[in-house]
Coordinates of C-alpha atoms in Angstrom, one line a residue:
M1 CA -5.9 -7.3 -6.1
L2 CA -6.6 -8.2 -2.5
Q3 CA -10.4 -8.4 -3.2
N4 CA -9.5 -11.6 -5.1
S5 CA -7.5 -13.1 -2.2
P6 CA -9.7 -13.4 0.9
E7 CA -6.9 -15.4 2.6
L8 CA -4.5 -12.5 2.2
K9 CA -7.0 -10.0 3.3
S10 CA -7.8 -12.1 6.4
K11 CA -4.1 -12.4 7.3
I12 CA -3.7 -8.6 7.0
D13 CA -6.8 -8.1 9.2
Q14 CA -5.3 -10.5 11.8
L15 CA -2.1 -8.4 11.8
W16 CA -4.0 -5.2 12.2
N17 CA -6.1 -6.6 15.0
K18 CA -3.0 -7.8 16.9
F19 CA -1.6 -4.3 17.0
W20 CA -4.9 -2.8 17.9
S21 CA -5.5 -5.3 20.8
S22 CA -1.9 -4.7 22.1
G23 CA -2.6 -1.0 22.5
I24 CA -1.1 0.4 19.3
S25 CA -4.4 1.8 18.1
N26 CA -3.3 4.9 16.1
P27 CA -3.6 3.7 12.5
L28 CA -0.5 5.7 11.3
T29 CA 1.6 4.5 14.2
A30 CA 0.6 0.9 13.7
I31 CA 1.3 1.1 9.9
E32 CA 4.7 2.6 10.6
Q33 CA 5.6 -0.3 13.0
I34 CA 4.2 -2.9 10.6
T35 CA 6.2 -1.3 7.7
Y36 CA 9.4 -1.7 9.7
L37 CA 8.7 -5.4 10.0
L38 CA 7.7 -5.8 6.4
F39 CA 10.9 -3.9 5.4
M40 CA 13.1 -6.3 7.5
K41 CA 11.4 -9.3 5.9
R42 CA 11.6 -7.9 2.4
L43 CA 15.3 -6.9 2.9
D44 CA 16.2 -10.4 3.8
E45 CA 14.2 -11.9 0.9
L46 CA 15.6 -9.5 -1.7
D47 CA 19.2 -10.0 -0.4
L48 CA 18.9 -13.8 -0.5
K49 CA 17.4 -13.7 -4.0
R50 CA 20.1 -11.3 -5.4
K51 CA 22.8 -13.6 -3.8
S52 CA 21.2 -16.6 -5.4
D53 CA 20.9 -14.9 -8.8
A54 CA 24.6 -13.8 -8.6
E55 CA 25.7 -17.3 -7.9
W56 CA 23.7 -18.6 -10.9
T57 CA 25.1 -16.0 -13.3
G58 CA 28.6 -15.9 -11.8
E59 CA 28.4 -12.2 -11.0
K60 CA 29.9 -10.7 -7.9
Y61 CA 27.4 -9.7 -5.2
T62 CA 28.1 -8.2 -1.8
S63 CA 25.3 -9.0 0.6
K64 CA 24.0 -6.4 3.0
F65 CA 24.4 -9.0 5.7
D66 CA 28.0 -9.9 5.1
G67 CA 30.7 -8.9 7.6
I68 CA 30.6 -7.0 11.0
W69 CA 28.4 -4.0 11.9
V70 CA 29.4 -1.5 14.6
P71 CA 26.5 0.5 15.9
P72 CA 27.0 4.3 15.4
E73 CA 27.1 5.1 19.1
H74 CA 30.1 2.7 19.6
R75 CA 32.2 4.0 16.7
T76 CA 35.2 6.0 17.8
K77 CA 34.9 9.6 16.9
L78 CA 37.7 10.5 14.4
S79 CA 39.5 13.9 14.4
G80 CA 40.4 13.6 10.7
R81 CA 44.1 13.7 11.5
E82 CA 44.6 9.9 12.0
S83 CA 47.1 8.1 9.9
A84 CA 46.2 5.1 7.8
V85 CA 47.7 2.7 10.4
E86 CA 45.8 4.4 13.3
L87 CA 42.5 4.2 11.3
V88 CA 43.0 0.4 10.8
E89 CA 43.7 0.0 14.5
I90 CA 40.7 2.1 15.5
F91 CA 38.3 0.1 13.2
A92 CA 39.8 -3.2 14.4
H93 CA 39.2 -2.2 18.1
D94 CA 35.6 -1.1 17.4
R95 CA 34.8 -4.3 15.6
R96 CA 36.4 -6.5 18.3
K97 CA 34.6 -4.7 21.1
Y98 CA 31.3 -3.8 19.7
G99 CA 30.9 -5.6 16.4
I100 CA 27.8 -7.5 15.6
D101 CA 27.8 -10.3 13.0
K102 CA 25.4 -8.9 10.3
C103 CA 24.1 -12.4 9.5
T104 CA 22.4 -12.5 12.9
L105 CA 20.4 -9.4 11.8
R106 CA 18.5 -11.3 9.1
W107 CA 14.8 -11.9 9.5
S108 CA 15.4 -15.6 8.7
D109 CA 17.8 -15.7 11.6
F110 CA 16.1 -13.8 14.4
K111 CA 12.6 -15.2 13.8
R112 CA 13.8 -18.5 15.3
M113 CA 14.6 -16.8 18.7
Q114 CA 12.5 -17.1 21.8
A115 CA 10.1 -14.2 22.5
E116 CA 12.0 -12.2 25.0
E117 CA 15.4 -12.6 23.2
M118 CA 13.8 -11.7 19.9
L119 CA 12.3 -8.5 21.2
Q120 CA 15.6 -7.4 22.8
H121 CA 17.6 -8.4 19.7
V122 CA 15.3 -6.5 17.3
Q123 CA 15.0 -3.4 19.5
S124 CA 18.7 -3.1 20.3
K125 CA 20.4 -4.5 17.1
V126 CA 18.2 -5.1 14.1
F127 CA 16.2 -1.8 14.2
P128 CA 19.4 0.4 14.7
F129 CA 21.0 -1.5 11.8
L130 CA 17.9 -0.8 9.7
K131 CA 18.2 2.9 10.5
D132 CA 21.9 2.9 9.5
L133 CA 21.4 0.8 6.4
N134 CA 22.4 3.1 3.6
G135 CA 25.3 4.8 5.5
A136 CA 25.5 7.9 7.6
E137 CA 25.2 10.3 4.7
S138 CA 22.1 8.8 3.0
N139 CA 18.7 10.4 2.8
F140 CA 17.1 7.2 4.2
T141 CA 19.4 7.3 7.3
H142 CA 18.7 11.0 7.8
H143 CA 14.9 10.5 7.9
M144 CA 15.1 7.3 10.0
K145 CA 17.1 9.1 12.7
N146 CA 14.0 9.9 14.7
A147 CA 12.2 6.6 14.0
V148 CA 11.3 4.7 17.1
F149 CA 10.5 0.9 17.4
I150 CA 7.7 1.0 19.9
I151 CA 6.6 -2.7 20.0
A152 CA 7.2 -3.5 23.7
K153 CA 5.4 -6.8 24.1
P154 CA 7.4 -9.9 23.2
A155 CA 4.2 -11.8 22.3
L156 CA 3.1 -9.1 19.8
L157 CA 6.4 -9.2 18.0
V158 CA 6.4 -13.1 17.8
E159 CA 2.8 -13.0 16.5
A160 CA 3.5 -10.2 14.0
V161 CA 6.6 -12.0 12.7
K162 CA 4.6 -15.2 12.2
T163 CA 1.7 -13.5 10.5
I164 CA 4.1 -11.6 8.2
D165 CA 5.8 -14.9 7.3
D166 CA 2.3 -16.3 6.5
I167 CA 1.4 -13.3 4.4
F168 CA 4.6 -13.7 2.4
E169 CA 3.9 -17.4 1.9
V170 CA 0.4 -16.6 0.6
M171 CA 1.9 -13.8 -1.7
E172 CA 4.4 -16.2 -3.1
R173 CA 1.7 -18.9 -3.8
D174 CA -0.6 -16.3 -5.4
S175 CA 2.3 -15.1 -7.5
R176 CA 3.0 -18.7 -8.8
E177 CA -0.7 -19.6 -9.3
N178 CA -2.0 -16.4 -10.8
G179 CA 1.1 -15.2 -12.7
Q180 CA 1.1 -11.8 -10.9
A181 CA 4.4 -10.3 -10.1
F182 CA 5.4 -10.8 -6.5
Q183 CA 6.2 -7.0 -6.1
D184 CA 2.7 -6.2 -7.4
I185 CA 1.1 -8.4 -4.8
Q186 CA 3.3 -6.8 -2.2
G187 CA 2.1 -3.4 -3.4
D188 CA -1.5 -4.7 -2.9
V189 CA -0.6 -5.7 0.7
Y190 CA 0.9 -2.3 1.4
E191 CA -2.2 -0.6 -0.2
M192 CA -4.4 -2.7 2.1
L193 CA -2.5 -1.5 5.2
L194 CA -2.6 2.1 4.1
S195 CA -6.4 1.8 3.5
E196 CA -6.8 1.3 7.2
I197 CA -6.2 5.0 7.6
A198 CA -9.9 5.5 7.2
T199 CA -10.1 9.2 7.8
A200 CA -8.6 12.2 6.1
G201 CA -5.3 13.2 7.8
K202 CA -3.9 16.6 8.6
N203 CA -4.8 19.4 6.2
G204 CA -7.1 17.2 4.2
Q205 CA -4.5 14.7 3.1
F206 CA -5.8 11.3 2.0
R207 CA -4.6 8.3 0.0
T208 CA -5.1 8.4 -3.8
P209 CA -6.6 5.1 -5.0
R210 CA -4.1 3.1 -7.0
H211 CA -6.3 2.8 -10.1
I212 CA -6.6 6.6 -10.3
I213 CA -2.8 6.9 -10.1
K214 CA -2.5 4.3 -12.9
L215 CA -5.0 6.3 -15.0
M216 CA -3.1 9.5 -14.5
A217 CA 0.2 7.8 -15.4
D218 CA -1.4 6.5 -18.7
L219 CA -2.6 10.0 -19.4
V220 CA 0.7 11.8 -18.8
Q221 CA 3.0 8.9 -20.1
P222 CA 6.2 9.6 -18.3
Q223 CA 9.4 8.5 -20.0
L224 CA 12.9 7.3 -18.9
G225 CA 15.0 10.4 -18.4
H226 CA 12.1 12.6 -17.3
N227 CA 12.6 14.4 -14.0
I228 CA 9.4 13.5 -12.1
A229 CA 8.1 15.1 -8.9
D230 CA 5.3 15.0 -6.4
P231 CA 5.4 18.1 -4.0
A232 CA 2.9 16.5 -1.5
C233 CA 3.9 12.8 -1.9
G234 CA 2.6 11.1 1.2
S235 CA 3.5 7.4 1.0
G236 CA 5.0 7.9 -2.5
G237 CA 2.0 6.5 -4.6
F238 CA 2.5 8.8 -7.6
L239 CA 6.2 8.3 -7.8
L240 CA 5.7 4.5 -7.6
G241 CA 3.0 4.8 -10.3
A242 CA 5.3 6.7 -12.6
Y243 CA 8.1 4.2 -11.9
Q244 CA 5.9 1.2 -12.7
Y245 CA 4.6 2.8 -15.9
I246 CA 8.1 3.5 -17.1
V247 CA 9.4 0.0 -16.1
T248 CA 6.4 -1.6 -17.9
Q249 CA 7.0 0.4 -21.1
L250 CA 10.7 -0.6 -21.1
A251 CA 9.8 -4.2 -20.5
I252 CA 7.4 -4.2 -23.5
K253 CA 10.1 -2.5 -25.6
A254 CA 12.6 -5.2 -24.5
G255 CA 10.2 -7.9 -25.8
T256 CA 8.1 -8.9 -22.8
R257 CA 4.9 -10.3 -24.2
D258 CA 3.1 -12.0 -21.3
L259 CA 1.8 -8.9 -19.4
A260 CA -1.9 -9.3 -19.0
P261 CA -4.1 -6.3 -18.0
D262 CA -4.8 -6.0 -14.3
E263 CA -8.3 -5.8 -12.8
D264 CA -8.5 -2.1 -13.8
G265 CA -7.5 -2.8 -17.4
F266 CA -4.0 -1.4 -17.1
T267 CA -0.8 -3.3 -18.1
R268 CA 1.7 -3.0 -15.3
T269 CA 4.8 -4.7 -13.8
S270 CA 7.1 -3.7 -11.0
V271 CA 9.7 -6.2 -12.1
A272 CA 12.7 -4.2 -13.3
A273 CA 14.5 -7.2 -14.8
A274 CA 14.4 -5.6 -18.3
L275 CA 16.3 -2.5 -17.0
T276 CA 19.9 -2.2 -17.6
E277 CA 22.0 -1.0 -14.7
K278 CA 22.3 2.4 -16.4
A279 CA 18.5 2.7 -17.0
Q280 CA 17.8 1.7 -13.4
A281 CA 20.2 4.4 -12.2
I282 CA 18.6 7.0 -14.5
L283 CA 15.1 6.1 -13.3
T284 CA 16.0 6.0 -9.6
S285 CA 17.7 9.4 -9.8
S286 CA 14.7 11.0 -11.6
L287 CA 12.0 10.5 -8.9
W288 CA 11.5 13.3 -6.4
G289 CA 9.0 13.6 -3.6
Y290 CA 8.4 16.0 -0.7
D291 CA 6.0 15.9 2.3
I292 CA 5.5 17.9 5.5
D293 CA 4.7 14.8 7.6
A294 CA 7.9 13.0 8.9
T295 CA 6.0 9.7 9.3
M296 CA 4.8 9.8 5.7
V297 CA 8.3 10.6 4.5
R298 CA 9.6 7.4 6.2
L299 CA 6.7 5.4 4.8
G300 CA 7.3 6.7 1.4
L301 CA 11.0 5.9 1.5
M302 CA 10.3 2.3 2.6
N303 CA 7.5 1.9 0.1
L304 CA 9.8 2.8 -2.8
M305 CA 12.7 0.8 -1.4
M306 CA 10.4 -2.3 -1.1
H307 CA 9.6 -1.9 -4.8
G308 CA 13.3 -2.0 -5.8
I309 CA 14.3 1.7 -5.7
D310 CA 17.3 1.5 -3.4
E311 CA 17.9 5.1 -2.6
P312 CA 14.7 7.2 -3.1
H313 CA 14.7 11.0 -3.2
I314 CA 11.9 11.6 -0.7
D315 CA 12.5 14.5 1.6
Y316 CA 10.8 16.4 4.5
K317 CA 9.9 19.8 3.0
D318 CA 7.1 22.3 2.9
T319 CA 7.0 23.0 -0.8
L320 CA 4.8 26.1 -0.3
S321 CA 7.1 27.8 2.2
K322 CA 9.8 30.3 1.7
S323 CA 12.5 27.7 2.3
Y324 CA 11.6 25.8 -0.9
T325 CA 13.1 27.6 -3.9
E326 CA 13.0 25.1 -6.7
E327 CA 11.6 26.4 -10.0
S328 CA 11.4 25.0 -13.6
E329 CA 13.0 21.7 -12.5
Y330 CA 10.7 18.9 -13.6
D331 CA 9.4 17.4 -16.8
I332 CA 6.4 15.7 -15.1
V333 CA 4.5 16.5 -11.9
M334 CA 1.8 14.1 -10.7
A335 CA 0.1 15.1 -7.4
N336 CA -3.0 15.0 -5.2
P337 CA -2.2 18.0 -3.0
P338 CA -4.0 18.6 0.3
F339 CA -7.5 20.1 0.0
T340 CA -9.3 22.4 2.5
G341 CA -6.1 23.5 4.2
S342 CA -4.6 26.9 4.6
I343 CA -1.1 28.1 5.2
D344 CA 0.1 31.0 7.4
K345 CA 0.4 34.1 5.1
G346 CA 3.9 34.9 6.5
D347 CA 5.2 31.4 5.5
I348 CA 4.1 31.5 1.8
N349 CA 6.9 31.5 -0.7
E350 CA 7.0 35.1 -2.1
N351 CA 7.3 33.7 -5.7
L352 CA 3.7 32.5 -5.4
Q353 CA 1.5 35.4 -6.7
L354 CA -2.0 34.2 -5.9
A355 CA -3.6 36.4 -3.2
T356 CA -4.8 33.4 -1.1
T357 CA -3.8 31.1 1.8
K358 CA -5.8 28.2 0.3
T359 CA -3.5 25.2 -0.2
E360 CA -5.5 23.7 -3.1
L361 CA -4.9 26.9 -5.1
L362 CA -1.3 27.6 -4.0
F363 CA -0.2 24.0 -4.8
V364 CA -1.5 24.2 -8.4
E365 CA 0.3 27.5 -8.9
N366 CA 3.5 26.0 -7.3
I367 CA 3.2 22.9 -9.6
Y368 CA 3.1 25.3 -12.6
R369 CA 6.3 27.0 -11.3
L370 CA 8.0 23.6 -10.7
L371 CA 7.5 22.5 -14.3
K372 CA 10.1 23.1 -17.0
K373 CA 8.8 24.8 -20.1
G374 CA 7.2 22.0 -22.1
G375 CA 6.7 20.0 -18.8
T376 CA 3.3 18.5 -18.0
A377 CA 1.4 18.2 -14.8
C378 CA -1.5 15.8 -13.9
V379 CA -3.1 17.1 -10.7
I380 CA -6.2 16.2 -8.7
V381 CA -8.2 19.2 -7.4
P382 CA -11.5 19.7 -5.6
Q383 CA -14.1 20.7 -8.1
G384 CA -14.5 24.0 -6.4
V385 CA -11.2 25.0 -8.1
L386 CA -13.0 24.7 -11.4
F387 CA -15.7 27.3 -10.7
G388 CA -14.9 29.1 -7.4
S389 CA -15.9 32.8 -7.8
G390 CA -13.1 34.3 -5.6
G391 CA -10.4 36.4 -7.3
A392 CA -7.7 33.8 -6.6
F393 CA -9.8 31.0 -8.2
K394 CA -10.3 33.0 -11.4
T395 CA -6.7 34.2 -11.5
L396 CA -5.4 30.6 -11.2
R397 CA -7.8 29.3 -14.0
Q398 CA -6.7 32.2 -16.3
L399 CA -3.0 31.3 -15.6
L400 CA -3.7 27.6 -16.6
V401 CA -5.6 28.7 -19.8
D402 CA -3.2 31.5 -20.9
R403 CA 0.2 30.4 -19.7
C404 CA -0.3 26.7 -20.0
D405 CA -1.9 24.4 -22.6
L406 CA -4.7 23.1 -20.5
K407 CA -5.3 19.8 -22.2
A408 CA -8.0 18.2 -20.1
V409 CA -10.4 18.5 -17.2
I410 CA -11.8 15.1 -16.1
T411 CA -14.5 15.3 -13.4
M412 CA -14.7 12.4 -11.0
P413 CA -17.7 11.2 -9.0
S414 CA -17.8 12.1 -5.3
G415 CA -17.3 8.5 -4.1
V416 CA -13.8 8.1 -5.5
F417 CA -12.1 9.2 -2.3
K418 CA -14.4 7.3 0.1
P419 CA -14.1 6.3 2.9
Y420 CA -11.7 9.3 3.5
A421 CA -13.9 12.0 2.1
G422 CA -17.0 12.5 -0.2
V423 CA -15.6 15.6 -1.9
S424 CA -16.1 15.9 -5.7
T425 CA -12.8 16.1 -7.5
A426 CA -11.3 16.5 -10.9
I427 CA -8.1 15.7 -12.7
M428 CA -6.5 18.7 -14.5
L429 CA -3.8 18.0 -17.2
F430 CA -1.7 20.9 -18.4
T431 CA 1.6 21.7 -20.1
K432 CA 3.6 24.8 -19.2
V433 CA 4.2 27.0 -22.2
W434 CA 4.9 30.5 -20.8
G435 CA 7.0 31.1 -17.7
P436 CA 5.7 33.4 -14.8
K437 CA 7.7 36.4 -16.0
D438 CA 7.2 35.9 -19.8
K439 CA 5.0 38.2 -21.8
V440 CA 2.1 36.1 -23.2
T441 CA 1.9 37.0 -26.8
Q442 CA -0.6 34.2 -27.6
P443 CA -2.7 32.3 -25.0
A444 CA -1.3 28.8 -24.9
T445 CA -4.6 26.9 -24.8
E446 CA -6.7 26.4 -27.9
N447 CA -9.2 23.8 -26.7
V448 CA -9.9 22.1 -23.4
W449 CA -11.1 18.5 -23.5
F450 CA -13.7 17.7 -20.8
Y451 CA -14.7 14.2 -19.7
E452 CA -17.4 13.3 -17.2
M453 CA -16.3 10.1 -15.4
A454 CA -19.4 8.4 -14.0
A455 CA -17.7 5.2 -12.7
D456 CA -14.2 4.1 -11.8
G457 CA -14.8 0.3 -11.6
Y458 CA -15.5 0.4 -7.9
S459 CA -18.7 1.0 -5.8
L460 CA -19.0 4.6 -4.8
D461 CA -19.9 3.9 -1.2
D462 CA -17.6 3.5 1.8
K463 CA -16.8 -0.1 0.9
R464 CA -15.4 0.7 -2.6
S465 CA -16.0 -2.9 -3.7
K466 CA -14.6 -3.9 -7.1
Q467 CA -17.4 -3.9 -9.8
E468 CA -17.7 -5.8 -13.0
G469 CA -15.5 -4.1 -15.7
N470 CA -13.4 -1.0 -15.1
G471 CA -15.9 1.8 -15.4
D472 CA -14.7 4.7 -17.6
L473 CA -11.0 4.3 -16.9
Q474 CA -9.9 2.7 -20.2
D475 CA -12.4 4.8 -22.2
I476 CA -10.8 8.0 -20.7
V477 CA -7.3 6.9 -21.8
V478 CA -8.3 5.9 -25.3
K479 CA -10.5 9.0 -25.9
Y480 CA -7.9 11.4 -24.4
H481 CA -5.1 10.2 -26.7
S482 CA -7.3 10.3 -29.8
R483 CA -9.1 13.5 -29.0
N484 CA -9.5 16.2 -31.7
V485 CA -11.8 19.1 -32.3
A486 CA -13.6 17.4 -35.3
T487 CA -14.7 14.3 -33.4
S488 CA -15.3 16.0 -30.0
S489 CA -17.9 18.6 -30.8
D490 CA -21.0 16.8 -29.4
R491 CA -21.8 18.6 -26.1
T492 CA -24.3 16.0 -25.1
A493 CA -21.6 13.3 -25.1
K494 CA -19.5 12.0 -22.2
C495 CA -16.6 14.0 -23.5
F496 CA -16.2 17.1 -25.7
M497 CA -13.9 19.9 -26.6
V498 CA -14.5 23.6 -25.7
P499 CA -12.5 26.4 -27.4
R500 CA -10.5 28.7 -25.2
T501 CA -12.3 31.7 -26.6
E502 CA -15.6 30.4 -25.2
I503 CA -14.0 29.7 -21.8
A504 CA -12.4 33.2 -21.6
D505 CA -15.5 35.2 -22.8
E506 CA -17.3 37.6 -20.6
K507 CA -20.2 35.2 -19.9
N508 CA -18.0 32.2 -18.7
N509 CA -15.1 34.2 -17.2
F510 CA -12.7 31.2 -17.2
D511 CA -15.2 28.9 -15.5
L512 CA -13.9 25.3 -16.0
S513 CA -16.8 23.3 -14.7
L514 CA -18.0 20.7 -17.1
S515 CA -21.7 21.4 -16.4
R516 CA -21.1 25.0 -17.7
Y517 CA -20.5 23.7 -21.2
K518 CA -22.4 20.4 -21.3
A519 CA -25.7 20.4 -23.3
N520 CA -28.6 18.9 -21.4
V521 CA -30.6 16.3 -23.2
F522 CA -34.4 16.3 -22.4
E523 CA -36.3 13.1 -23.0
E524 CA -40.0 13.5 -24.0
V525 CA -42.1 11.5 -21.6
H526 CA -45.7 10.4 -22.5
Y527 CA -48.2 10.2 -19.7
D528 CA -51.7 8.7 -19.8
A529 CA -54.7 11.1 -19.9
P530 CA -55.9 12.2 -16.4
G531 CA -59.2 10.3 -16.8
V532 CA -57.4 7.0 -17.6
I533 CA -55.1 7.5 -14.5
L534 CA -58.2 8.2 -12.3
D535 CA -60.0 5.1 -13.6
R536 CA -56.9 3.0 -12.7
L537 CA -56.9 4.5 -9.1
I538 CA -60.6 3.8 -8.7
Q539 CA -60.2 0.2 -9.9
A540 CA -57.3 -0.2 -7.5
E541 CA -59.6 0.8 -4.6
V542 CA -62.8 -1.1 -5.4
G543 CA -62.0 -3.6 -8.2
D544 CA -64.4 -4.1 -11.2
V545 CA -67.6 -2.3 -10.2
D546 CA -70.1 -0.9 -12.7
E547 CA -70.6 2.9 -12.9
T548 CA -74.2 2.7 -11.4
E549 CA -72.8 1.2 -8.2
L550 CA -70.0 3.6 -8.0
N551 CA -72.3 6.6 -8.3
K552 CA -74.1 5.4 -5.1
V553 CA -71.0 6.0 -3.1
Q554 CA -71.7 9.0 -0.9
S555 CA -68.2 9.8 0.7
G556 CA -64.6 8.8 1.1
I557 CA -61.8 8.6 -1.4
I558 CA -63.9 7.1 -4.2
R559 CA -66.3 10.0 -4.0
E560 CA -63.4 12.4 -4.3
L561 CA -61.8 10.5 -7.2
L562 CA -65.2 10.5 -9.0
A563 CA -65.5 14.3 -8.4
L564 CA -62.0 14.8 -9.9
K565 CA -62.9 12.6 -12.9
G566 CA -65.9 14.8 -13.5
M567 CA -63.8 17.9 -13.4
V568 CA -61.3 16.7 -15.9
G569 CA -64.0 15.4 -18.2

C-alpha cells in the first residue's frame, strides 16, 4: 500500500500539485486528466508486454499500435451501396490523405517530443485515437465521445509525463523488491488519486475504502459465471473487487502458492495469467456497473481497463428511474449507494413500491429487485436505515426479513468514511428468496447475525493512517462463515444471532439496530470510603500535619473539607 512507499506517495503529491498550480483545481477534473495520461502510459506498457510475450511463445499478436489510423472526422461517409472495389479505393484514399502511423501515438514515442510539439500531438492525435480505441460501436468509445483533453500548457504536459514515468519506475521497482503484483501497486496509485476527492460528491456519493470492498467480496464470495452488478458504481471499485477476488480464487485453484496476505490480511492478485481465454471472456462479460455521473463512468471504464478488463460494461444510467427496467438479472450485487439524497417523485421507477423519495431506501429495494432468486447482495447503508421509524424504513426492513434471507448486519464505526463523511454505516448481506409478487408462505429469514466492528485496521480520524494489525476485518470473515445459532447466542459478545421472531415481534417491530439486541455488561467498580477520599484531599493541600494543627484552621478549603469529613463520619 502507498503508506509503505513514501517515494510513490511523494511523486503522486507532486503530480497533483502541478495540476493544482496550473489552474486545474477541481479534484475530479484533475483526476480525469491524470487518468487519461495514466491510461496512455499503461496502454503502451501493456501492448509492449503482450507483444514481447507473444514473440516468446510464438503466438500471433496484433498490436493496437500497428498500421495506420484515420481520425473519424476524416473518414469518408459511406452510403452502404458501395462495391467492394469502391470501398478499397475509399479506404486507400482516406489512409493516404489523413492516415496517421499508429506507432507515433505510443507514449514511448511522443514523450521524446519538444513541449509545444508534444502538446499539439497529444491534443490533436493521441487523445482522439484514445477515444476511438475500441471502435465506433464500443461502450468505451460511446462514453468517451464527450471527453475533453483540457491540459493547455505545454510545460504542464511535459512535467506530468515525466512524473508519470517516474511513478511507473518506482512501481516497477516496488513490484520487483516487494513481490507485489504490478497491477496491485497500480491500483494503489489510482486509489491515492481518488482519495484526493476529499469531500462527498453529489447526492452523498463517496469512495468506498478498498479494504471494505475486499471484506465484502470475502463475505459474498463471487464465483466465475456469476452475473455481478453495482447500480451506483462510481469509479468501479466493487466490480474491480469482485474481479480480483475471482481471479485470486482461480489462481489458487490453478496451483499458485506464493500469494501472501496484504496489509489488510486479504489474499489478492490482479494478475489474470491463470485465466484461460474462455474464463477471461466469461468474467469480463459478467461485470455490470451503472452511474449517473458521466465523469465517474469514464473513470470507471478506464480503471477496469487498466486492470486488464478490455471492454468493461459500465454505463450511464439512473437505476432508480423509469428508464431502467432490469429485474431479476444478477447473482451478486455489491454496492455503496448514495446516502442522504432524494429523487424527484415523478422520476421514480413505478416498480419500486416504497412510499419514499430517499435514495438510501429506494436503492436497497431496487437491489432486491435486481437479484435473481437465490442471488445475494452485500450493501452499505447508513445506520439510520436499521432503525428509522418512518413507514418506508419499516416496510423495507420487513421486506428484507420476510422476502429475503437477511444473513448479516455488520455495523461499522463512524470514521470508516472519513475524510468524506463521519456518518455511521452498516453492511447488510441478504439473499433473495421470494420475488416482489410472490405470496410469502414462510418468512425467508430464520436468524440474523449481528457483528459490531470496532476497528478496520486504520485510524478513525481524517488521516485514516494504517494501524498495527487489521482490526476486526479477518475476524468478521472467519466468524461470518462459521456462524451458527449454537455458538452465537452470547448477546454480550462482539457478534451474535437474533431469531427473526424476536426481530418481528411487536416490541422490536423489525428494528435491525445492533444495540437493540446487545446485552450491556456492567462492571462493578469499588470506590474508597468518603472519609478516606477526604483525608487524601486534605493531605494533598497541606501535606502531613497532625489533627490538632488542622483543627486550628479557621477558613478556606481545609475548613470545608474538615466539615465534610465530620458530616460523613
